[in-house]
Tab-separated table of C-alpha atoms in Angstrom:
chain	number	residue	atom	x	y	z
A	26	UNK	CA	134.096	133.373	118.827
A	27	UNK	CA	132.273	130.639	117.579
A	28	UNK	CA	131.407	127.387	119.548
A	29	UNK	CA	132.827	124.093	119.753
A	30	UNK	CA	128.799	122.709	118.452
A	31	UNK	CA	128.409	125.431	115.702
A	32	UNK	CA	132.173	124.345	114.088
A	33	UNK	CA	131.220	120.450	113.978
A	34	UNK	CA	128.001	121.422	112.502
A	35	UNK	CA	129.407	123.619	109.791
A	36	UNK	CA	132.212	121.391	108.999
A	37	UNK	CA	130.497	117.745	109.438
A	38	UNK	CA	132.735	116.457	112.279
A	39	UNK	CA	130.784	113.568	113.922
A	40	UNK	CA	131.355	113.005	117.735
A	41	UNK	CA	131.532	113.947	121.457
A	42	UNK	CA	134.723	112.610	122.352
A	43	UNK	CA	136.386	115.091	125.119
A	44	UNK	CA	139.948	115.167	123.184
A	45	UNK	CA	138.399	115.800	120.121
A	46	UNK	CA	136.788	118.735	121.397
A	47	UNK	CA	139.909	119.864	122.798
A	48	UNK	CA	141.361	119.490	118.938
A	49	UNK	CA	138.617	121.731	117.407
A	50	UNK	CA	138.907	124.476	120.799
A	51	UNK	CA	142.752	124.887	120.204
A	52	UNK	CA	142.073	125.680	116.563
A	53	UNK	CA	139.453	127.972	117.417
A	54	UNK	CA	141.649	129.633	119.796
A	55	UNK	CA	144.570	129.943	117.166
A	56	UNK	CA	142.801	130.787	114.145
A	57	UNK	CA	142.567	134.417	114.453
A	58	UNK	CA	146.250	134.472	114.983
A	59	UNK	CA	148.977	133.819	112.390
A	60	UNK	CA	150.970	130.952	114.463
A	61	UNK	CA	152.039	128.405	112.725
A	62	UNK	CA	150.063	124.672	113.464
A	63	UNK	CA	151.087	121.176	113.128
A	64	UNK	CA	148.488	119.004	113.382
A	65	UNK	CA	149.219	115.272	114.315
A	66	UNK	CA	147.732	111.906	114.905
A	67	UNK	CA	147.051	108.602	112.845
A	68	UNK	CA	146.222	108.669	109.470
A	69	UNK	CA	142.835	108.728	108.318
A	70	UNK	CA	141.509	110.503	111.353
A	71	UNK	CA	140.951	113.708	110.041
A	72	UNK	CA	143.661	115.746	110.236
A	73	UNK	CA	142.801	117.710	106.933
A	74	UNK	CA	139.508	119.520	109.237
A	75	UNK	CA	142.030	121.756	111.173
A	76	UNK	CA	143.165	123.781	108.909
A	77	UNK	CA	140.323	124.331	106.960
A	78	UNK	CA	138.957	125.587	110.433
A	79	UNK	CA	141.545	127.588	111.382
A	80	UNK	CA	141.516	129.325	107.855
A	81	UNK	CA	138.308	129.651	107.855
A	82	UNK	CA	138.014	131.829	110.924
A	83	UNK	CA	141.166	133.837	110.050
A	84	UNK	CA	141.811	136.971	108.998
A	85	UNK	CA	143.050	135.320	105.918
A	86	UNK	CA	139.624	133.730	105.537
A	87	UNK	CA	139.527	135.770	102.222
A	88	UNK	CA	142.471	134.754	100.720
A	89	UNK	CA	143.998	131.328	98.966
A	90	UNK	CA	143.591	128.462	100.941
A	91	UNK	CA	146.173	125.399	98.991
A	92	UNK	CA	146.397	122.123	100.720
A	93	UNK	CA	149.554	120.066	99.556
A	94	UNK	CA	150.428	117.163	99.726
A	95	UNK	CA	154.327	116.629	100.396
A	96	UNK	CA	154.118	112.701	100.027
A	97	UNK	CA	152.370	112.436	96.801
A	98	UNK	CA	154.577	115.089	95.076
A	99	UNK	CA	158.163	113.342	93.315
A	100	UNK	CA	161.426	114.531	95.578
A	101	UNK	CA	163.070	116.307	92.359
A	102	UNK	CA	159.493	118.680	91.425
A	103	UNK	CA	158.697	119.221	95.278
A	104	UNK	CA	160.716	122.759	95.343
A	105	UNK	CA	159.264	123.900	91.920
A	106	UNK	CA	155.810	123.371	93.079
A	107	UNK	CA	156.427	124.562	96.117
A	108	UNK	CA	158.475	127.568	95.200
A	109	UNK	CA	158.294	127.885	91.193
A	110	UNK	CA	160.759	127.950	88.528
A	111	UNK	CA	162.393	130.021	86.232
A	112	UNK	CA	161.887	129.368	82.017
A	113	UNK	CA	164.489	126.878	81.549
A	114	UNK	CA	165.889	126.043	85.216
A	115	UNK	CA	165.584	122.506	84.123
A	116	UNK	CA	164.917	120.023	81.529
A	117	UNK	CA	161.177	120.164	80.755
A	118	UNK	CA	160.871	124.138	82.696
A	119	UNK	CA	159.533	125.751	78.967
A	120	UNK	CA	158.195	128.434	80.720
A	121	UNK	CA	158.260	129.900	84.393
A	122	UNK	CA	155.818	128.687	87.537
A	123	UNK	CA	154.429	130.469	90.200
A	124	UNK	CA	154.777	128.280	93.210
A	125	UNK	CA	152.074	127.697	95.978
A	126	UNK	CA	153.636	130.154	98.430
A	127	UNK	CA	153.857	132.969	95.749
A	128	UNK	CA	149.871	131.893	94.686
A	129	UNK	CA	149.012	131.952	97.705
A	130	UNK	CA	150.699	135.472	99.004
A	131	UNK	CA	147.777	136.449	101.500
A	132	UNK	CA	146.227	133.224	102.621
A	133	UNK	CA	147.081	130.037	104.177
A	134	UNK	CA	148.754	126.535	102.828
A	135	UNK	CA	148.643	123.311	104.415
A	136	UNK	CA	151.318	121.293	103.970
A	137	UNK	CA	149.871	117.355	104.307
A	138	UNK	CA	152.491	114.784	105.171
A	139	UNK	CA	155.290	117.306	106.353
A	140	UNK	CA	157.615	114.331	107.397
A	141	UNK	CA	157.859	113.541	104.100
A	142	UNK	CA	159.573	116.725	102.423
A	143	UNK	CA	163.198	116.322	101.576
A	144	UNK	CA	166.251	117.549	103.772
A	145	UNK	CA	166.867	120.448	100.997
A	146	UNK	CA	163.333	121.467	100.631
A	147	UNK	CA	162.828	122.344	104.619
A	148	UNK	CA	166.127	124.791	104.686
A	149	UNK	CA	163.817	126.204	101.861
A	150	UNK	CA	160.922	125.942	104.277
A	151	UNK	CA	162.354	127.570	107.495
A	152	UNK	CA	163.197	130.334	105.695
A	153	UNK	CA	160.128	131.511	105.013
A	154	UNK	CA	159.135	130.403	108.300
A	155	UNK	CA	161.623	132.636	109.690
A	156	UNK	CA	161.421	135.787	107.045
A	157	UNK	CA	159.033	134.991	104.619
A	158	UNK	CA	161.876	134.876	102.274
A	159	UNK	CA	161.768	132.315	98.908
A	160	UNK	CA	164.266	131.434	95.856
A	161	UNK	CA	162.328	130.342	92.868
A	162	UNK	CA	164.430	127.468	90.963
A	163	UNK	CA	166.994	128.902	88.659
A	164	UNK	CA	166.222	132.063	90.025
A	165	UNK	CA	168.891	133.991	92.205
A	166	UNK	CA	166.111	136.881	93.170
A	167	UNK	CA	164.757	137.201	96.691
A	168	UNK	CA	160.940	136.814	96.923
A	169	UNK	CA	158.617	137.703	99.756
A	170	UNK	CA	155.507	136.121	100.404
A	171	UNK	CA	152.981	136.541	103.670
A	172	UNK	CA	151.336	133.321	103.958
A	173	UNK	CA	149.892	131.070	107.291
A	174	UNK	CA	151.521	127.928	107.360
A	175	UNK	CA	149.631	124.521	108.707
A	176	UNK	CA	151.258	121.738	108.370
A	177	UNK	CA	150.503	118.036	109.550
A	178	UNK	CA	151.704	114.424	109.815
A	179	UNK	CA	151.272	110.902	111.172
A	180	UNK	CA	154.843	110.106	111.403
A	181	UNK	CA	156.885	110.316	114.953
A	182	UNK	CA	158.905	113.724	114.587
A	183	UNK	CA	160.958	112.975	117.552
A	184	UNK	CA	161.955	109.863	116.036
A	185	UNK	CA	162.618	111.121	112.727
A	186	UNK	CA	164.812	114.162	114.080
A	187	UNK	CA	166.678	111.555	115.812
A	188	UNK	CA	167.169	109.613	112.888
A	189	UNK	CA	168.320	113.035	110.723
A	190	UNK	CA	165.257	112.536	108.662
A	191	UNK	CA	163.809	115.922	109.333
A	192	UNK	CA	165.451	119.670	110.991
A	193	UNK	CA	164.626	119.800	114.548
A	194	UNK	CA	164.753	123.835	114.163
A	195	UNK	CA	162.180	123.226	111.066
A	196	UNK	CA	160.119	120.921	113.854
A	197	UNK	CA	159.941	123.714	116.682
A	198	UNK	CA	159.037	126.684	113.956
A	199	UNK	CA	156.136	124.307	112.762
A	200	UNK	CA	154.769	122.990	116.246
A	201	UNK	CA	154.578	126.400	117.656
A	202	UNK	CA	150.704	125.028	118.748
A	203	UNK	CA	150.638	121.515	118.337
A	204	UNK	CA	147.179	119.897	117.684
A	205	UNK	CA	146.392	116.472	118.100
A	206	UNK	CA	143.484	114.113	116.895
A	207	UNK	CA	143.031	110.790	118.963
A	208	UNK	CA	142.761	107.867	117.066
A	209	UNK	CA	139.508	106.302	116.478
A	210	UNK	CA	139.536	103.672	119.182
A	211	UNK	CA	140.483	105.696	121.884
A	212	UNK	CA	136.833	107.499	120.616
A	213	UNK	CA	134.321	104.442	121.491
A	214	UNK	CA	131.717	106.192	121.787
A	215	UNK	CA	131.585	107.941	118.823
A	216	UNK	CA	132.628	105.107	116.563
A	217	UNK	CA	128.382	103.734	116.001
A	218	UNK	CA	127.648	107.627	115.377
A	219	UNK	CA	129.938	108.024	112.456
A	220	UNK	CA	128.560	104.466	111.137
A	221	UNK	CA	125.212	105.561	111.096
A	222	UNK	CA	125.955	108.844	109.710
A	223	UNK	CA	128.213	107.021	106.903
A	224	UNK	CA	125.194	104.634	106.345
A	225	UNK	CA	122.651	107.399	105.870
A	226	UNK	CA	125.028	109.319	103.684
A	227	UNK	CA	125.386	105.840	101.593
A	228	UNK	CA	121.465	105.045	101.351
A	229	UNK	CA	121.178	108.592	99.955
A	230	UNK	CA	123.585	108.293	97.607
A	231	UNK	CA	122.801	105.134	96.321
A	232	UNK	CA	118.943	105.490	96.735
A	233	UNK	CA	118.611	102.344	98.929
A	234	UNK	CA	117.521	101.588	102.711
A	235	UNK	CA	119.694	102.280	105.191
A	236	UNK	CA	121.838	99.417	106.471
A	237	UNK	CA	121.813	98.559	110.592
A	238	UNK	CA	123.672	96.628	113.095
A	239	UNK	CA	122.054	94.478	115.200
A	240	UNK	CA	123.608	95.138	119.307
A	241	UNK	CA	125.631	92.163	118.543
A	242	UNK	CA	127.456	93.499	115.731
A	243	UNK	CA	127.436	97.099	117.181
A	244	UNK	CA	129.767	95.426	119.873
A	245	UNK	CA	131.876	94.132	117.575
A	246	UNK	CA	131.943	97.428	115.792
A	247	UNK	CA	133.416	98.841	119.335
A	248	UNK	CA	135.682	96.524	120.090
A	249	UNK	CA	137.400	96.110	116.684
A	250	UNK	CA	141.008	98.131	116.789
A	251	UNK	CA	140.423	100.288	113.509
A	252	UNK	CA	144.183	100.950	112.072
A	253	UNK	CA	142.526	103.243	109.451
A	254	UNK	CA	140.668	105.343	111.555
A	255	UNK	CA	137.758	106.789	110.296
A	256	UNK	CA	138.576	106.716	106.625
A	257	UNK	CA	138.522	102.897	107.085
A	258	UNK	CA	135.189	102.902	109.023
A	259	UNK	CA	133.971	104.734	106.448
A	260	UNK	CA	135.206	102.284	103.868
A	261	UNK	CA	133.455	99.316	105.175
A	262	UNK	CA	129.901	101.388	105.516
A	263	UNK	CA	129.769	101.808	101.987
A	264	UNK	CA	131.527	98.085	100.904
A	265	UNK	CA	128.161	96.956	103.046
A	266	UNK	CA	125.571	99.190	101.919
A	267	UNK	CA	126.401	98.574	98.230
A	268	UNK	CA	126.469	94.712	98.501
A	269	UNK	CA	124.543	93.448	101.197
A	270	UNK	CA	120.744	93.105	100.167
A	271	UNK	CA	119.846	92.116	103.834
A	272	UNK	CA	119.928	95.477	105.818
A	273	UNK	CA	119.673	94.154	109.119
A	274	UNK	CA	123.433	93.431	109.221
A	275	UNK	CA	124.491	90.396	111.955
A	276	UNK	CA	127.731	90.067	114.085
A	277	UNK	CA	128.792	87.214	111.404
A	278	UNK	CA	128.041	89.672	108.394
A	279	UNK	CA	130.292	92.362	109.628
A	280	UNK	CA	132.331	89.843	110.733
A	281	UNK	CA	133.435	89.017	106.807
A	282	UNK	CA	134.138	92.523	106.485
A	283	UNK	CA	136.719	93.641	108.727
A	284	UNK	CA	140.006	92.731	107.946
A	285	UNK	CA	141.888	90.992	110.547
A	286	UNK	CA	145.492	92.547	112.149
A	287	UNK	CA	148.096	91.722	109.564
A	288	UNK	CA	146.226	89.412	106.905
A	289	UNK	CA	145.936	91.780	104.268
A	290	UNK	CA	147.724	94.676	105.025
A	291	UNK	CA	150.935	96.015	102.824
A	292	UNK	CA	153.893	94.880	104.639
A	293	UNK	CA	157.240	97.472	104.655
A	294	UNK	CA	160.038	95.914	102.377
A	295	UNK	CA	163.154	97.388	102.614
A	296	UNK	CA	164.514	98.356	99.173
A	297	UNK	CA	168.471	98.991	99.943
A	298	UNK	CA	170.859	96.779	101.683
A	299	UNK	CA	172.383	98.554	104.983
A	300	UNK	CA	175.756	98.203	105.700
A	301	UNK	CA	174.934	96.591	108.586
A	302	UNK	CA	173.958	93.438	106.546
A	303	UNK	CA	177.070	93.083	104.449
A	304	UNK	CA	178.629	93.288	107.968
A	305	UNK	CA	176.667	90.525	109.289
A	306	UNK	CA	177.583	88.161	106.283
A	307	UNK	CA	181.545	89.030	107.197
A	308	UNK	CA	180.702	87.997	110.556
A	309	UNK	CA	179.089	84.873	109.732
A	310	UNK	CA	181.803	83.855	106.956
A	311	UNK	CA	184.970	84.588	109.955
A	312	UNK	CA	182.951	82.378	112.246
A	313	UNK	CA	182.759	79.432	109.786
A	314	UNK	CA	186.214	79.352	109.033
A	315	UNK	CA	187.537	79.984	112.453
A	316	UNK	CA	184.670	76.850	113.735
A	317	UNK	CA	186.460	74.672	110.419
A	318	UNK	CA	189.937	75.566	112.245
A	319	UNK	CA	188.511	74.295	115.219
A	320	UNK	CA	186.978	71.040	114.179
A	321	UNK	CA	190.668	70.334	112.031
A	322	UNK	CA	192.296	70.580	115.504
A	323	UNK	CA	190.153	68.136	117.068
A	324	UNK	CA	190.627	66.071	114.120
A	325	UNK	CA	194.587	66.057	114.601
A	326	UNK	CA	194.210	65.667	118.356
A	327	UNK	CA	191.995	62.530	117.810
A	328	UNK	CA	194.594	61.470	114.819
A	329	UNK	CA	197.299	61.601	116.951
A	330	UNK	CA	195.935	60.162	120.409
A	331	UNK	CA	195.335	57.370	117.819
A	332	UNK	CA	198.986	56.954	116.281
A	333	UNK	CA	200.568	57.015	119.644
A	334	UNK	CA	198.855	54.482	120.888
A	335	UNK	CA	199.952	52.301	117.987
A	336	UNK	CA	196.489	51.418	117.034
A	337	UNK	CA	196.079	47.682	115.735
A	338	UNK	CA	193.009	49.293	113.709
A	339	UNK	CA	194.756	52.490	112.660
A	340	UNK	CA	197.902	49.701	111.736
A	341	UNK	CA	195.238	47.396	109.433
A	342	UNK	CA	193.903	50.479	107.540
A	343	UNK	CA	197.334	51.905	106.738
A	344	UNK	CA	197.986	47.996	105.272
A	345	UNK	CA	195.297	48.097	103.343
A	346	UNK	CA	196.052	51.352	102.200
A	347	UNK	CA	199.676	50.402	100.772
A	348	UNK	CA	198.252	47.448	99.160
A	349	UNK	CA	195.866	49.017	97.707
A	350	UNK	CA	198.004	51.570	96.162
A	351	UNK	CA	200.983	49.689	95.201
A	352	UNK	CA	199.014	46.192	94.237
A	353	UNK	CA	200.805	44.278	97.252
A	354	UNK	CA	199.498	41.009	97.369
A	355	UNK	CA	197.507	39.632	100.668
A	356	UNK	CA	200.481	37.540	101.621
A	357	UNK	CA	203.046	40.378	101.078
A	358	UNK	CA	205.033	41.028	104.209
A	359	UNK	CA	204.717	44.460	105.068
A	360	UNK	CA	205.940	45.979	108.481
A	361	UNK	CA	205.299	49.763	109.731
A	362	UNK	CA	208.044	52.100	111.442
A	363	UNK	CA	207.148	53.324	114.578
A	364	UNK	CA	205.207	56.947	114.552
A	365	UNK	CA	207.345	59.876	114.386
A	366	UNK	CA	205.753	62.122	117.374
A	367	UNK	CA	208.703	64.849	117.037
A	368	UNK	CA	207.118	66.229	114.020
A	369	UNK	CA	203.480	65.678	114.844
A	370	UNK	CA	202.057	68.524	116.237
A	371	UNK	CA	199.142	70.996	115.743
A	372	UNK	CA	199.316	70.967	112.128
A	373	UNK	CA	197.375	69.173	109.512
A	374	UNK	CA	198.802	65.717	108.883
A	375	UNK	CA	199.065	63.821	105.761
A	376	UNK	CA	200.642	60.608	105.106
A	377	UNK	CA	203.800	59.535	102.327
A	378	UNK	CA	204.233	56.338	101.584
A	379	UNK	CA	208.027	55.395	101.407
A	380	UNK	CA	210.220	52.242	100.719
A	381	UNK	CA	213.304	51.740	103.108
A	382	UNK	CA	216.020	48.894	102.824
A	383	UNK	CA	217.113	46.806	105.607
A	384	UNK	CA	220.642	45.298	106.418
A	385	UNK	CA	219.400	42.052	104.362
A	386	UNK	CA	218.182	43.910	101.506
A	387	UNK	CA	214.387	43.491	101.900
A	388	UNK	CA	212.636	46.287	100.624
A	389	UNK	CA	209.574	47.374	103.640
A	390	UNK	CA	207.096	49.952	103.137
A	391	UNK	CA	206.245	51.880	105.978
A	392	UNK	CA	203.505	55.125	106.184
A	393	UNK	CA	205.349	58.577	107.645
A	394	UNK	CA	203.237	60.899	109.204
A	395	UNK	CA	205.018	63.924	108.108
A	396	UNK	CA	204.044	67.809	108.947
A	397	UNK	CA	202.452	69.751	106.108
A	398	UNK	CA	202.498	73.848	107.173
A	399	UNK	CA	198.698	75.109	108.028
A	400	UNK	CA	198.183	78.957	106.819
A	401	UNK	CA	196.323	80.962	108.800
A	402	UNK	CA	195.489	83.714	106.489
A	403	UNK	CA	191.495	84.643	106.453
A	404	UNK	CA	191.636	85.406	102.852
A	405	UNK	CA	193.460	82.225	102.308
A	406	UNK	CA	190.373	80.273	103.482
A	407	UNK	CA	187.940	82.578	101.954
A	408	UNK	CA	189.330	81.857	98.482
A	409	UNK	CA	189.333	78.203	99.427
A	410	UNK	CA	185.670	78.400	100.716
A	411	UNK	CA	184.625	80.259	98.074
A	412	UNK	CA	186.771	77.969	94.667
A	413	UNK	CA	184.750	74.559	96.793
A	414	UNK	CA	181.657	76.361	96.515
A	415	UNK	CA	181.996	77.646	92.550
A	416	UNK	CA	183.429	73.922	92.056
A	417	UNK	CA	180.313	72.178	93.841
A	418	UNK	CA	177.759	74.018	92.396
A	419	UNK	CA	179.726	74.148	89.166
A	420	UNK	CA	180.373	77.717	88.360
A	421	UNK	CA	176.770	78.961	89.391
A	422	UNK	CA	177.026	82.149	91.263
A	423	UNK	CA	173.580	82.309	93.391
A	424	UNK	CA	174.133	78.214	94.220
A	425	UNK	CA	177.319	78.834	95.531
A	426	UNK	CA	176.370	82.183	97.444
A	427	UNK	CA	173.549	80.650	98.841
A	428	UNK	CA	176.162	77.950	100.100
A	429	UNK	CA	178.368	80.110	101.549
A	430	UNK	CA	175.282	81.574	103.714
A	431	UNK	CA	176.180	85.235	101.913
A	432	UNK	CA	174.231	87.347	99.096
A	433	UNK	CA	175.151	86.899	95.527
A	434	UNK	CA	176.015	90.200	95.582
A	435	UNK	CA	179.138	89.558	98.105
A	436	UNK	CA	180.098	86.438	96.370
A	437	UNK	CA	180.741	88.722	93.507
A	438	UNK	CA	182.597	90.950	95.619
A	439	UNK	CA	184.996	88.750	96.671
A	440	UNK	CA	185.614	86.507	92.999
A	441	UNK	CA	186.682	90.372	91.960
A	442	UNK	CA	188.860	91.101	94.902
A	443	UNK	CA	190.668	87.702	94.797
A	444	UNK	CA	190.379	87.923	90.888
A	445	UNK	CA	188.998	84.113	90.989
């Protein structure tokens, strides 16, 4: 069996760290067997060394070796490149496909990103986990195949089980040994090693000095949290060999280079509307009609606190009203009946002006509170909400919606439903 030393030697893996020893002595241990591996851990750590280890040092070592990548490949081609196709099977099959597990019959595959396959293509894999047993596309016959299966990812598969996103019996044929890579800053000490290996590799490439950090910069090198991992540590020893012409590089220099946490990273947009939002907007629509019921109450209580206490104020603007409306002059007698309270009560109020005829025959005016019913339908005050909103924004959908405090989308919804 070969040693820890001799493996990172033979397959360039840079650094001491205890855990990543532990990594490459598990697949050392495993290789000669034909267990299935998943590897895990962060991306850009390294996960892709495993299996080329564990192949390697196989009994298998002779046959294919096909690394695949289940993110990259388009849900509706994964099982045809997986698995094959027949001539025909579907638009654009002209001919039939060996897939990677009949290609590689003999050898190993690792499958890259295994959180990513679809819910139909891992009932394809466990079954050839579990009997080596495929289905090409279009095909009804029963293939065998004899391959080692590796398979790795960065996502949480506890997490995704839980969220049905991936076959927990899929998850525990896969992680029969389950190998993980720490992530690069829980591996200080190895983090100035790779640079300087990354910076000699550069100069030789490029046919230029090597760059180097002066102690300042080397702590800032340690201390920074590297998200990428070693592909991104990587990436910043070759953005500074190729453009800075000073190769003694300062704290400030490398400074410029790292990007800070969350400036210009690619921020997670959600493309589909959950239920859980429209559900939110029904929430929010019920509470601003039942808080509009709520301030009309107060409104009548206040209205009618005002009325019974035969308001000299409340008296003067009804005047003025009348006049106003029925071109009474200023010195135009004009006397009120007493408020009705035994129809006031909580319902909205309005006001009707009528004439009335006393024993002399004097005409008097005097202003009627009289009861107008209040419906309490929601969809009553939805329409409502919604014709105020099309009306004060004059007919513009996405004005109105964004009134309402709902999505276009909804507003939509509803003019259909109350066919506005």
């Amino acid at each position: 069996m070969e040693s820890v030393q001799n493996i990172k030697q033979r397959f360039e893996i840079i650094g001491n760290d205890p855990k990543l020893n532990r990594a490459i002595e598990k697949a050392i241990q495993v290789a000669p067997t034909d267990i299935s591996v998943l590897v895990t851990g962060e991306s850009g750590v390294g996960k892709e060394s495993i299996p080329k280890i564990i192949h390697s040092l196989s009994h298998r070592k002779h046959g294919k070796y096909i690394a695949v990548n289940c993110g990259a490949i388009p849900e509706g081609t994964i099982d045809s490149e997986l698995f094959g196709h027949e001539k025909g099977s579907f638009t654009g099959a002209t001919g039939a496909r060996d897939g990677y597990f009949e290609v590689a019959d003999g050898g190993t595959i690792f499958l890259d990103e295994v959180g990513e396959l679809p819910l139909t293509t891992q009932v394809r894999l466990l079954r050839v986990l579990e009997n080596g047993e495929f289905i090409k596309v279009g095909s009804s016959q029963v293939q065998k195949t004899n391959v080692r299966i590796v398979a790795a990812t960065n996502v949480n598969m506890f997490d995704a089980i839980e969220k049905g996103k991936f076959r927990e019996d899929l998850f525990y044929r896969l992680s029969t040994v389950d190998i993980h890579l720490p992530p690069l800053r829980e591996r200080k000490e190895d983090i100035h090693l790779l640079f300087r290996k990354f910076a000699a590799d550069f100069a030789q490439k490029y046919k230029m000095p090597a760059i180097k950090l002066e102690d300042n910069a080397v702590d800032l090198l340690l201390k920074y949290r590297w998200s990428g991992n070693i592909r991104q540590l990587r990436n910043i020893a070759e953005q500074i060999s190729v453009l800075e012409t000073n190769r003694n590089i300062s704290y400030q220099t490398l400074y410029s280079y790292l990007p800070q946490e969350g400036s210009n990273l690619p921020a997670l947009v959600k493309d589909k509307k959950s239920e859980s939002d429209f559900s939110n907007e029904r929430e929010i629509l019920y509470k601003v009609l039942f808080d509009m019921k709520s301030d009309l109450n107060d409104l009548k209580k206040l209205t009618l606190e005002l009325m019974q206490n035969g308001s000299s104020k409340v008296q003067e603007a009804n005047k003025n009203l009348i006049q106003k409306i029925y071109g009474q002059k200023e010195d135009t007698e004009i006397d009120f009946e007493e408020p009705r309270t035994d129809v006031i009560s909580s319902k909205n109020l309005s006001q009707q002006v009528e004439f009335e005829e006393d024993d002399d025959g004097q005409n008097y005016l005097f202003a009627e509170t009289v009861e107008e019913e209040e419906t309490l339908r929601l969809d009553a005050k939805e329409i409502e909400l919604i014709k105020k909103a099309l009306d004060r924004n004059k007919g513009k959908r996405k004005a109105a919606a964004d009134e309402l405090g709902i999505s276009e989308r909804t507003l939509y919804r509803k003019i259909k439903q109350f066919d506005l």
